[in-house]
Coordinates of C-alpha atoms and ligand atoms in Angstrom, one line a residue:
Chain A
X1 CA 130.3 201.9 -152.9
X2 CA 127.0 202.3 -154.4
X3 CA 123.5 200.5 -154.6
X4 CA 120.8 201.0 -157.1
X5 CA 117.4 199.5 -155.6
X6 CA 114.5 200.3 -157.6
X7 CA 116.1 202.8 -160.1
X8 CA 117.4 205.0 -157.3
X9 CA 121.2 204.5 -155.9
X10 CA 122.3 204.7 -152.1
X11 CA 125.1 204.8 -150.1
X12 CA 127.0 201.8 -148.8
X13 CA 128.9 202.0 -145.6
X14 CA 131.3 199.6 -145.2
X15 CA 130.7 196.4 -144.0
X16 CA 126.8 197.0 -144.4
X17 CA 124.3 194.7 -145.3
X18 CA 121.9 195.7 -147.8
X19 CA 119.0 195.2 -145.8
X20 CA 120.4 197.9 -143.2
X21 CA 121.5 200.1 -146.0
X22 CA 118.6 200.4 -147.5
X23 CA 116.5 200.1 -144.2
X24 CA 119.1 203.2 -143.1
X25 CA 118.1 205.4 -146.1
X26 CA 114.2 204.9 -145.3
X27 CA 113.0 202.5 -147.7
X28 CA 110.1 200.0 -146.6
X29 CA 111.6 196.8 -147.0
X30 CA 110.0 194.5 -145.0
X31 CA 112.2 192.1 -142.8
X32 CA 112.3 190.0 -139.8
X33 CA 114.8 187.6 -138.1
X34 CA 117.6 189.5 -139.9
X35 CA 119.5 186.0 -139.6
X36 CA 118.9 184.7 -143.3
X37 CA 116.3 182.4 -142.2
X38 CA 112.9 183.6 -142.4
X39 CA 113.1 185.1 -146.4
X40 CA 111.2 187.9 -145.5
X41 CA 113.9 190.5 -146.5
X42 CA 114.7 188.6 -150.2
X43 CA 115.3 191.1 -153.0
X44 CA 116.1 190.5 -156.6
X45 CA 119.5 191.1 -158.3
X46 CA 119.2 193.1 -161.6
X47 CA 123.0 193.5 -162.6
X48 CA 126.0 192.7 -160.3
X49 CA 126.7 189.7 -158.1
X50 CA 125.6 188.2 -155.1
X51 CA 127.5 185.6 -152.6
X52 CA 126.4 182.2 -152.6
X53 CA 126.2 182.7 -148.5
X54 CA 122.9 185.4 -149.1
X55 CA 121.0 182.8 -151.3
X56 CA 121.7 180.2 -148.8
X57 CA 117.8 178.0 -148.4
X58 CA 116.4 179.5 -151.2
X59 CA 114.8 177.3 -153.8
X60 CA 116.4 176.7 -157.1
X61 CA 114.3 178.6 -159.4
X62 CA 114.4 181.7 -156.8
X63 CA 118.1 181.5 -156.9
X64 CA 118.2 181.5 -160.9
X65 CA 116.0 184.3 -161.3
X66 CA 118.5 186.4 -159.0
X67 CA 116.6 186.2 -155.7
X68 CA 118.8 186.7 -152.4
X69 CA 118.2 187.8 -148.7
X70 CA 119.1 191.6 -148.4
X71 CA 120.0 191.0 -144.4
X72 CA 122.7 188.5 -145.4
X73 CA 124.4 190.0 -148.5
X74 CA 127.5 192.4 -147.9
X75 CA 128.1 193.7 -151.2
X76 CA 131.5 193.1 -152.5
X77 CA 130.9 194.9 -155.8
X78 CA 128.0 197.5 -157.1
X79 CA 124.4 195.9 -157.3
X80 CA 121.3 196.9 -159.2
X81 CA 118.7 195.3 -157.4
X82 CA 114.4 195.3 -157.5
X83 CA 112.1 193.7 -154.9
X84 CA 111.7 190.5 -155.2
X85 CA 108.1 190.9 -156.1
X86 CA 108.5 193.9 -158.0
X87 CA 106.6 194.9 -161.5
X88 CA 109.3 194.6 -164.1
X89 CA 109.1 197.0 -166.8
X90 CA 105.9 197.0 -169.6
X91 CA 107.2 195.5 -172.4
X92 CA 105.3 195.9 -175.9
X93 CA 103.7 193.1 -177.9
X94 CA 101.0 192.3 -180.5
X95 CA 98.5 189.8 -181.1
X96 CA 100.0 187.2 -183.9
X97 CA 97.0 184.8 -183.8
X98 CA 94.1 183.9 -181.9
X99 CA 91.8 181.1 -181.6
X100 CA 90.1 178.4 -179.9
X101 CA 91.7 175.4 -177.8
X102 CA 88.0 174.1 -176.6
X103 CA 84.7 175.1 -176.0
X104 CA 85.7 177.8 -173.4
X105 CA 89.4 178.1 -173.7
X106 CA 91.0 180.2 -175.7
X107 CA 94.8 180.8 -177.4
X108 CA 96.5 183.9 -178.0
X109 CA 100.1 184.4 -179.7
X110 CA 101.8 187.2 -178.9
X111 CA 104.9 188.7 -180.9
X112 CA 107.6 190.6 -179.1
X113 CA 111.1 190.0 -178.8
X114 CA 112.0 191.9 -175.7
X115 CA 109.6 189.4 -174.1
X116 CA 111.2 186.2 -175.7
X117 CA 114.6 186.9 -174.5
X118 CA 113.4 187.9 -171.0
X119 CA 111.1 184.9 -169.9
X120 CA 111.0 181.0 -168.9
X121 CA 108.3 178.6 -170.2
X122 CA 106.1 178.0 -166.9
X123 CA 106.8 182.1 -165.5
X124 CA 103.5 184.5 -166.3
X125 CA 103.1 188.2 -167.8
X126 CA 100.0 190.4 -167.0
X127 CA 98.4 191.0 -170.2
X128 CA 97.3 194.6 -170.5
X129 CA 95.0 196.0 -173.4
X130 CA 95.1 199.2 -175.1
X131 CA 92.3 200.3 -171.9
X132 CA 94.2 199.0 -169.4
X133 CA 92.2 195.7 -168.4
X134 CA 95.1 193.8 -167.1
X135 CA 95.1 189.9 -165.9
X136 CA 97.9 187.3 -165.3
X137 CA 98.4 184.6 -168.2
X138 CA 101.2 181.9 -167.7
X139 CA 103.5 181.3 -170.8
X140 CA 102.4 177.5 -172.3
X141 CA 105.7 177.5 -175.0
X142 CA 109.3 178.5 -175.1
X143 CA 109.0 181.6 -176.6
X144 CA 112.7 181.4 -177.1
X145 CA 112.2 178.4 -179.9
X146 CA 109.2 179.4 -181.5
X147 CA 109.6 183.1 -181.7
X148 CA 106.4 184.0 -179.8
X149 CA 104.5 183.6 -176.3
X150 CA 101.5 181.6 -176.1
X151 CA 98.6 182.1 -173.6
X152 CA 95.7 179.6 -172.7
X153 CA 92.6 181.9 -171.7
X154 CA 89.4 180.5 -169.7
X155 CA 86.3 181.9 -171.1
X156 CA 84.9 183.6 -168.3
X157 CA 81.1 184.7 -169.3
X158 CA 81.2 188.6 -168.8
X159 CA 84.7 188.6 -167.9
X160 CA 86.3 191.6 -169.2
X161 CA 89.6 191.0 -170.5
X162 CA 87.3 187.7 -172.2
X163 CA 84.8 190.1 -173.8
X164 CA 87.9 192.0 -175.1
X165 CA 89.8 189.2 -176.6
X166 CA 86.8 187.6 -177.9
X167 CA 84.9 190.6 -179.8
X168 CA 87.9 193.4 -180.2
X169 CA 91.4 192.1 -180.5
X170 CA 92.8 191.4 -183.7
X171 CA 95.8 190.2 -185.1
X172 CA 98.5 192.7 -185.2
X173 CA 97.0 194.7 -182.4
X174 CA 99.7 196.2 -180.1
X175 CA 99.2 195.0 -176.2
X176 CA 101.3 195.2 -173.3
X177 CA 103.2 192.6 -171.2
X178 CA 104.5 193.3 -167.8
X179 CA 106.7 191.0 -166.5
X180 CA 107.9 187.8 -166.4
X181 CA 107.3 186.5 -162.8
X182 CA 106.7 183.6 -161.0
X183 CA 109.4 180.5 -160.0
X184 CA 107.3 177.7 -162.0
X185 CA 109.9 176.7 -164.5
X186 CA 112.0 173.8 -165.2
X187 CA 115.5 173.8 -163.5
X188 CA 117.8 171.1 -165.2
X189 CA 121.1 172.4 -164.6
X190 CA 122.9 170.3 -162.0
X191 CA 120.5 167.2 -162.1
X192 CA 118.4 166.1 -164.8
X193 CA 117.1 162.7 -163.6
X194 CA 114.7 163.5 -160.6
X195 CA 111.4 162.1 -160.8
X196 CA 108.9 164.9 -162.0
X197 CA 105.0 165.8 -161.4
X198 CA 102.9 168.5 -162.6
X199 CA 99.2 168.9 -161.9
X200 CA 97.3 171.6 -163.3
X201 CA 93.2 172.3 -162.9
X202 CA 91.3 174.1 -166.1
X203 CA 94.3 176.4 -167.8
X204 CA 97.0 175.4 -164.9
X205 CA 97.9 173.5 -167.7
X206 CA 99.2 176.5 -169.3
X207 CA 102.4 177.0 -167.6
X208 CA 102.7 172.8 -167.2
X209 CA 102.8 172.5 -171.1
X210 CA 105.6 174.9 -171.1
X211 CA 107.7 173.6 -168.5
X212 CA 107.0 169.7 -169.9
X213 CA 108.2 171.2 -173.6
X214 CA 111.0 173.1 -171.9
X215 CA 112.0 169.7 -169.7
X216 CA 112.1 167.7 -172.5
X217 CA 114.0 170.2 -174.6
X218 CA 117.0 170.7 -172.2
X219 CA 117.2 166.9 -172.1
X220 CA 115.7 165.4 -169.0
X221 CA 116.4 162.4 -168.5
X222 CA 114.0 161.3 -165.0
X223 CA 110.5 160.6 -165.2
X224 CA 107.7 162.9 -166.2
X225 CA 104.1 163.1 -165.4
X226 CA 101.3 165.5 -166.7
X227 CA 98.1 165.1 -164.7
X228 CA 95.3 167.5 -166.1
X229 CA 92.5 167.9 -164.3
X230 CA 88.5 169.0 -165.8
X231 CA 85.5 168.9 -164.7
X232 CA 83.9 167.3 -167.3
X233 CA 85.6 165.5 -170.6
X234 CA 85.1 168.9 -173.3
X235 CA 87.1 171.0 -170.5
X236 CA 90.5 169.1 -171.8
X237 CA 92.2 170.3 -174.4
X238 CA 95.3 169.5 -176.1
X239 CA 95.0 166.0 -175.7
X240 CA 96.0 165.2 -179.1
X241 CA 99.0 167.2 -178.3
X242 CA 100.5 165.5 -175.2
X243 CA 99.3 162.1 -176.4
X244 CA 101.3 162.6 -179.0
X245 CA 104.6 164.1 -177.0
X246 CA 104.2 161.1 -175.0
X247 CA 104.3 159.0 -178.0
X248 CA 107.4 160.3 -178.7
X249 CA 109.4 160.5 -175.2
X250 CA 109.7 157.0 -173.0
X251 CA 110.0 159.1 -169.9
X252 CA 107.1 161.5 -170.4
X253 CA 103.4 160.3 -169.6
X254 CA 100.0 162.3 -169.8
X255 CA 97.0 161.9 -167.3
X256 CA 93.9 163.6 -167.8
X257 CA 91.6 162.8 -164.8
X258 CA 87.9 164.2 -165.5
X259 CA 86.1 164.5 -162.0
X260 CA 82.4 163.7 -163.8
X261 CA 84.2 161.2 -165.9
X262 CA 82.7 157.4 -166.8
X263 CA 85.2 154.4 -165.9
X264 CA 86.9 152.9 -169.1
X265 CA 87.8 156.2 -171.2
X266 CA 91.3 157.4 -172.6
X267 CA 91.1 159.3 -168.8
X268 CA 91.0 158.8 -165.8
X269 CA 87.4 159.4 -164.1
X270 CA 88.0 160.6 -160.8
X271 CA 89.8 163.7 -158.6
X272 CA 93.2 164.8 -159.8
X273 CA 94.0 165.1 -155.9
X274 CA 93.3 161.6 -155.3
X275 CA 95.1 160.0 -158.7
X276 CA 98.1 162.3 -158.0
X277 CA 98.8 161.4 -154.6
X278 CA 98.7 157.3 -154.9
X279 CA 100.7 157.7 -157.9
X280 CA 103.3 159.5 -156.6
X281 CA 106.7 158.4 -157.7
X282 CA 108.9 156.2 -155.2
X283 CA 112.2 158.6 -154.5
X284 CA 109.5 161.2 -152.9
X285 CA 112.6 163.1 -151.5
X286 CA 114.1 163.9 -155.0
X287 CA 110.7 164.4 -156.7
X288 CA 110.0 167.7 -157.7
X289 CA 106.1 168.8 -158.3
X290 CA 104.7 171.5 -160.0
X291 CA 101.0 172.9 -159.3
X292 CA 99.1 175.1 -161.0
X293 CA 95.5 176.2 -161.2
X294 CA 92.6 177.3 -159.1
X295 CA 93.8 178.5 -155.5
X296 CA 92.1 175.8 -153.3
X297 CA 93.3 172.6 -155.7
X298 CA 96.7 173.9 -155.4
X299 CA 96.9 174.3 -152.2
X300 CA 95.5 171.9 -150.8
X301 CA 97.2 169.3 -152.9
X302 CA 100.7 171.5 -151.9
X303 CA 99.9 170.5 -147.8
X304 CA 99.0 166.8 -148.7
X305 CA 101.8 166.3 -151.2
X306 CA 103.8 167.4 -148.2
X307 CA 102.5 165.0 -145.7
X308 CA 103.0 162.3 -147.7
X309 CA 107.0 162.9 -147.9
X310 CA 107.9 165.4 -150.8
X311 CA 110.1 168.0 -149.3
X312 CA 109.2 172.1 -149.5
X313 CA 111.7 173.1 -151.5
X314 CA 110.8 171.2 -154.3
X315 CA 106.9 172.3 -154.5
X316 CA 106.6 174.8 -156.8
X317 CA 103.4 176.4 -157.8
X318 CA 101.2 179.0 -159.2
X319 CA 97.3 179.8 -158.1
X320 CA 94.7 181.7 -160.0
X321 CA 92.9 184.2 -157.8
Chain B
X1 CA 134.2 175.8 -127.3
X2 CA 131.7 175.6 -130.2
X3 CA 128.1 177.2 -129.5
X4 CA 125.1 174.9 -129.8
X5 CA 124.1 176.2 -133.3
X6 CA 127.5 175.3 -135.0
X7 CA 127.4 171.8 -132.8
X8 CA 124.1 171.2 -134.4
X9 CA 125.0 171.9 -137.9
X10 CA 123.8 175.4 -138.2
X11 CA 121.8 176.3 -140.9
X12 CA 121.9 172.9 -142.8
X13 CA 120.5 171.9 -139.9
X14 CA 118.2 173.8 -139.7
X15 CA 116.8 172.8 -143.2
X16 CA 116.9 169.4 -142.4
X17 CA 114.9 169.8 -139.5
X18 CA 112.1 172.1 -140.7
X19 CA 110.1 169.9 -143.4
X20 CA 110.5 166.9 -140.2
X21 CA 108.9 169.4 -137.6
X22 CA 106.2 171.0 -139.7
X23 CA 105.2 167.9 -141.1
X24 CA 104.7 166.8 -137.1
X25 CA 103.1 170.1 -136.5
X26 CA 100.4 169.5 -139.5
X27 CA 99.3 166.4 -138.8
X28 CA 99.4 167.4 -134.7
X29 CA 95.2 168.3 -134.2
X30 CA 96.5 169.7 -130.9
X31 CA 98.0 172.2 -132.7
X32 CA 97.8 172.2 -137.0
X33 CA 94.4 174.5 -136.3
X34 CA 97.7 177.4 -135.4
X35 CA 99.0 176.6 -139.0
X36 CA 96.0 176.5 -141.3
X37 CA 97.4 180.1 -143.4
X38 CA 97.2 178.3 -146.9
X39 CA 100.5 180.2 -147.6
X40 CA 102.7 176.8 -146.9
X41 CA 105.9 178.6 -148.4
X42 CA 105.6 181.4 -145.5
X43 CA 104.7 179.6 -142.9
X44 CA 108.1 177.3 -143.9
X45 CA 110.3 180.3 -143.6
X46 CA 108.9 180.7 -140.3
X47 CA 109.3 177.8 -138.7
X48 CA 112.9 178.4 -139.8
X49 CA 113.0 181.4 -138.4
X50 CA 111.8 179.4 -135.0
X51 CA 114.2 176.4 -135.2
X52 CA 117.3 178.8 -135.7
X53 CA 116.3 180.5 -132.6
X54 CA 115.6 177.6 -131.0
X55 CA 118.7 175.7 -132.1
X56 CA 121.1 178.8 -130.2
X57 CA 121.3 180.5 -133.8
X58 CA 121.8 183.7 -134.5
X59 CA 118.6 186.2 -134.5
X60 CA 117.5 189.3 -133.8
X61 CA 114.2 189.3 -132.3
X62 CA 113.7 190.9 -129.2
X63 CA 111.2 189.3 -126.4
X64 CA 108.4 192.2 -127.6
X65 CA 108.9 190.8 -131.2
X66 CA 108.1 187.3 -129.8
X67 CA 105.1 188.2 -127.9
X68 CA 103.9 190.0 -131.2
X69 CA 104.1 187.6 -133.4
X70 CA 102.3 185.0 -131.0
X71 CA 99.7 187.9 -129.8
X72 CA 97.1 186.7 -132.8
X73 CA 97.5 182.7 -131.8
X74 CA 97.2 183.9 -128.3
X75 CA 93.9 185.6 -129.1
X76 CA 92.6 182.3 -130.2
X77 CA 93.9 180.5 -127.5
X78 CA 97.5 179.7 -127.5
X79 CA 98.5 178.1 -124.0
X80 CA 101.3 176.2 -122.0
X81 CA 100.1 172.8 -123.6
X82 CA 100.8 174.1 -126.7
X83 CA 104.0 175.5 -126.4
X84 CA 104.8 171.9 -124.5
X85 CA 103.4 170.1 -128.0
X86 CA 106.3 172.3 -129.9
X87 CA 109.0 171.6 -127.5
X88 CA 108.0 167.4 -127.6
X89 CA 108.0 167.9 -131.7
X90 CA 111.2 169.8 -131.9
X91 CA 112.7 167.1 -129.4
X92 CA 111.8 164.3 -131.7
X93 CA 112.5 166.0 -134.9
X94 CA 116.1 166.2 -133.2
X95 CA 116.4 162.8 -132.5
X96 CA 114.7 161.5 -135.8
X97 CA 118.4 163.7 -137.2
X98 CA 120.6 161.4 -134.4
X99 CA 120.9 164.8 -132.0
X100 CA 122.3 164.2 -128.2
X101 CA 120.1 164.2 -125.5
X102 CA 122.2 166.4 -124.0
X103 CA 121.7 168.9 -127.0
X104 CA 118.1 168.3 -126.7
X105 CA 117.5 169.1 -123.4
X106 CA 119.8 172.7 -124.4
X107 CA 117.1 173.2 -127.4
X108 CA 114.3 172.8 -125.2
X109 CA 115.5 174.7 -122.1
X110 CA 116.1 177.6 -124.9
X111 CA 112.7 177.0 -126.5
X112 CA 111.0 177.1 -122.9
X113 CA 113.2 180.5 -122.1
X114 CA 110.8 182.6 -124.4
X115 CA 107.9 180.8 -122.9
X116 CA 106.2 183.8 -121.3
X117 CA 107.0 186.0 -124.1
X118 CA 105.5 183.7 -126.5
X119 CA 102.4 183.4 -124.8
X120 CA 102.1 186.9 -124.0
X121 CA 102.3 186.9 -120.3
X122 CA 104.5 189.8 -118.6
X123 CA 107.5 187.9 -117.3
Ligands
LIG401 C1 108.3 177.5 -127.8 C2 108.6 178.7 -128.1 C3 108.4 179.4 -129.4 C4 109.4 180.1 -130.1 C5 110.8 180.3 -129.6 C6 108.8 180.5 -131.3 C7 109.4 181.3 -132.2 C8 108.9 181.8 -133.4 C9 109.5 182.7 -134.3 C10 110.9 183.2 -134.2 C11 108.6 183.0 -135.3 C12 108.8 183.9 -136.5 C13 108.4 185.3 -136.2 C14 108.5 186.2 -137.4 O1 109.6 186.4 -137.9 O2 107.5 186.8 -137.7 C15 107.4 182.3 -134.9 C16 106.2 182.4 -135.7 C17 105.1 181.6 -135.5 N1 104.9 180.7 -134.4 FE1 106.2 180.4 -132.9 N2 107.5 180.1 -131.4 C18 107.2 179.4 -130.2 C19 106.0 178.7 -129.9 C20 105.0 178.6 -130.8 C21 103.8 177.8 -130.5 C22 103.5 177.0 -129.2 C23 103.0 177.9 -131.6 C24 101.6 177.2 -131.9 C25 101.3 176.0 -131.6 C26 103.7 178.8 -132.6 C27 103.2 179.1 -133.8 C28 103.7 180.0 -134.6 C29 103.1 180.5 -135.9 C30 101.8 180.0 -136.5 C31 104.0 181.5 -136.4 C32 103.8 182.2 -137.7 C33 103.1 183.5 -137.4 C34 102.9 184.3 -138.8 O3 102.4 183.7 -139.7 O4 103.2 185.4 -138.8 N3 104.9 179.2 -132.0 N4 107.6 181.6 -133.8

């Protein structure tokens, strides 16, 4: 039987894992307790199946995107398989419309329908212009309902992809997308009525828009909070947007917390970190929480969130570098 | 007769225990210094890795691999009271599940068995 890992097929012997197999032919996968518990061997299935036994501790939204540890999984049938990491193929795209969200976040619309089929609301792309800049922008929309992906971009002064997109793209400019990756997305399809937290700093709120949208699309049913967090009240935007979704669903409510903020405003003046954590929802075991943003909030919201009683496996979360 | 690790619950025992330990091990100032890699996800699927070994599991790591991975917290001074603070933790994480002493005391005499490797010392 036959493995294809990375475009390139090897030899099964019988019986063998396809950790060893592929470890056996040379390639540098790296690996570790080679008993299914430390993750460090987990590849991602292309085409093919994988037994439920070599996905065993993974999270959810590993699991659906194919994930599985190679030191546990005996194939019973061919497998095409990737590294769990791996860049997925450039897909093309152009620029449908472009514009401004605030004072230094822009929106960018991209239309290409290889992309819409392939990605989750919440996931990212790198964004790659016709000379090669590339950066990582989550997707804020479903592309598969509106028939294009959306990315929020911070205005960074002097930044280069920002210099491109504000003084040389144009509509109907061809870009590139490589991608999707990432495990922030909504998974909905065994329970729908765990409690749910997002938190997003600056455009964190990005991939949070799209997994709210997404949430509320595939029908959940459990409470929903959106905390946004800015430094100062002109770094939120959409507000119109989310006040209004929560207008419309009883389950979903928005929270932006502005850290310079003044007591008695449609925020919340103070740290996200703080109003997340004394808010968080009674059944902390079931609640699942979703962070994304700069690399210090997120993480040091993940370890607290943690302490206080949410489990692991249901953090999920994204960090700008 | 059973081994330990299937007595125990194996590997759903295994992710019961682990968010009860680290959680211990975080908020432990004896010890949370070893665990301050911001990469939370990794250092999960370690301490996985640790509590199927510990619990009798099945693994594959030699006594060399054991004093490599400890050689860095070693370096910054990894000792006997430390590997003593793991062995109290994993001991009441087990009983916080309803564990038997008597499984207990087999989880911490297994734990203590890699002692010297983990700290690095020639056995
Ligand atoms: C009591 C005996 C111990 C055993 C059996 C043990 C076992 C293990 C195992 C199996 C791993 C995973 C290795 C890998 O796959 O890379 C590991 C990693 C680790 N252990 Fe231990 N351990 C012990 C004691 C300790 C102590 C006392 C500390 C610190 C207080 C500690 C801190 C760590 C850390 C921080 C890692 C992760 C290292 C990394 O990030 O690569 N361990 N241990």
């Amino acid at each position: 039987m036959k493995l294809t890992f990375e475009n390139r097929d090897y030899l099964l012997n019988p019986g063998e894992t396809v950790l060893d197999c592929l470890l056996r032919h040379e390639q540098a996968i790296s690996h570790s307790c080679q008993a299914g518990a430390c993750q460090s061997c987990m590849l991602r299935l292309v085409e093919g199946e994988v037994s439920d036994e070599a996905q065993i501790g993974l999270k959810d939204t590993l699991k659906v995107r194919g994930c599985f540890l190679s030191c546990q999984c005996v194939p019973e049938g061919e497998m095409k398989l990737v590294r769990a990491d791996g860049d997925d193929l450039c897909i093309e795209a152009a620029i449908q419309e472009k514009g401004y969200l605030n004072h230094n976040t822009m929106i960018l619309r991209l239309k290409s329908s290889a992309a819409i089929e392939e990605c989750k609301p919440g996931q990212y792309f790198t964004l790659i212009t016709p000379d090669n800049v590339d950066r990582c922008y989550s997707i804020a929309n479903d592309p598969s309902v509106d028939g294009f992906v959306e990315f929020h971009v911070r205005l960074i002064p002097n930044g280069a992809m920002c210099e491109w997109l504000k003084n040389t793209a144009q509509v109907g400019m061809s870009v590139k997308l490589r991608g999707p990756a990432g495990e922030c997305f909504y998974v909905g399809d065994q329970d729908k009525s765990y409690p749910l937290v997002l938190a997003g700093t600056g455009t964190g709120l990005a991939p949070l828009y799209g997994i709210v949208r997404d949430a509320l699309q595939q029908g959940h049913v459990g409470p929903m909070i959106l905390y946004h967090g800015a430094l100062v009240e002109k770094d939120l935007y959409l507000v119109a947007e989310l006040n209004a979704l929560a207008g419309q669903y009883k389950n979903f409510s928005y929270r932006p917390c502005v850290l310079r903020g003044e007591a008695g405003q449609f925020y919340t003046a103070g740290h996200i970190e703080d109003v997340v954590l004394q808010e968080l929802p009674e059944d902390k075991a079931a609640t699942r929480l979703y962070l994304c943003g700069a690399m210090e909030f997120v993480a040091s919201l993940r370890k607290k969130a943690f302490l206080h009683g949410l489990s692991s496996r249901l953090i999920c979360s994204d960090s700008f570098t | 007769m059973s081994s330990l690790y299937e007595q125990l619950g194996g590997r759903d025992a295994v992710n019961a225990a682990v968010d009860i330990f680290y959680r211990k091990m975080l908020v432990d100032s004896r010890v949370s210094g070893f665990f301050d890699n911001t990469d939370m996800d990794r250092q999960i699927d370690k301490q996985k890795a640790f509590l199927t070994m510990a619990f009798g599991g099945p693994n594959n790591y030699s006594g060399l691999d054991m004093a490599a991975a400890h050689k860095p917290l070693v370096d910054r001074g990894l000792n006997d009271m430390h590997v003593d603070v793991v062995v109290e933790h994993l001991a009441s994480t087990l009983r916080e599940l309803g564990v038997g002493e008597e499984q207990i005391a087999e989880v911490a005499r297994i734990a203590n068995s890699v002692r010297d490797q983990v700290l690095n010392r020639a056995a």
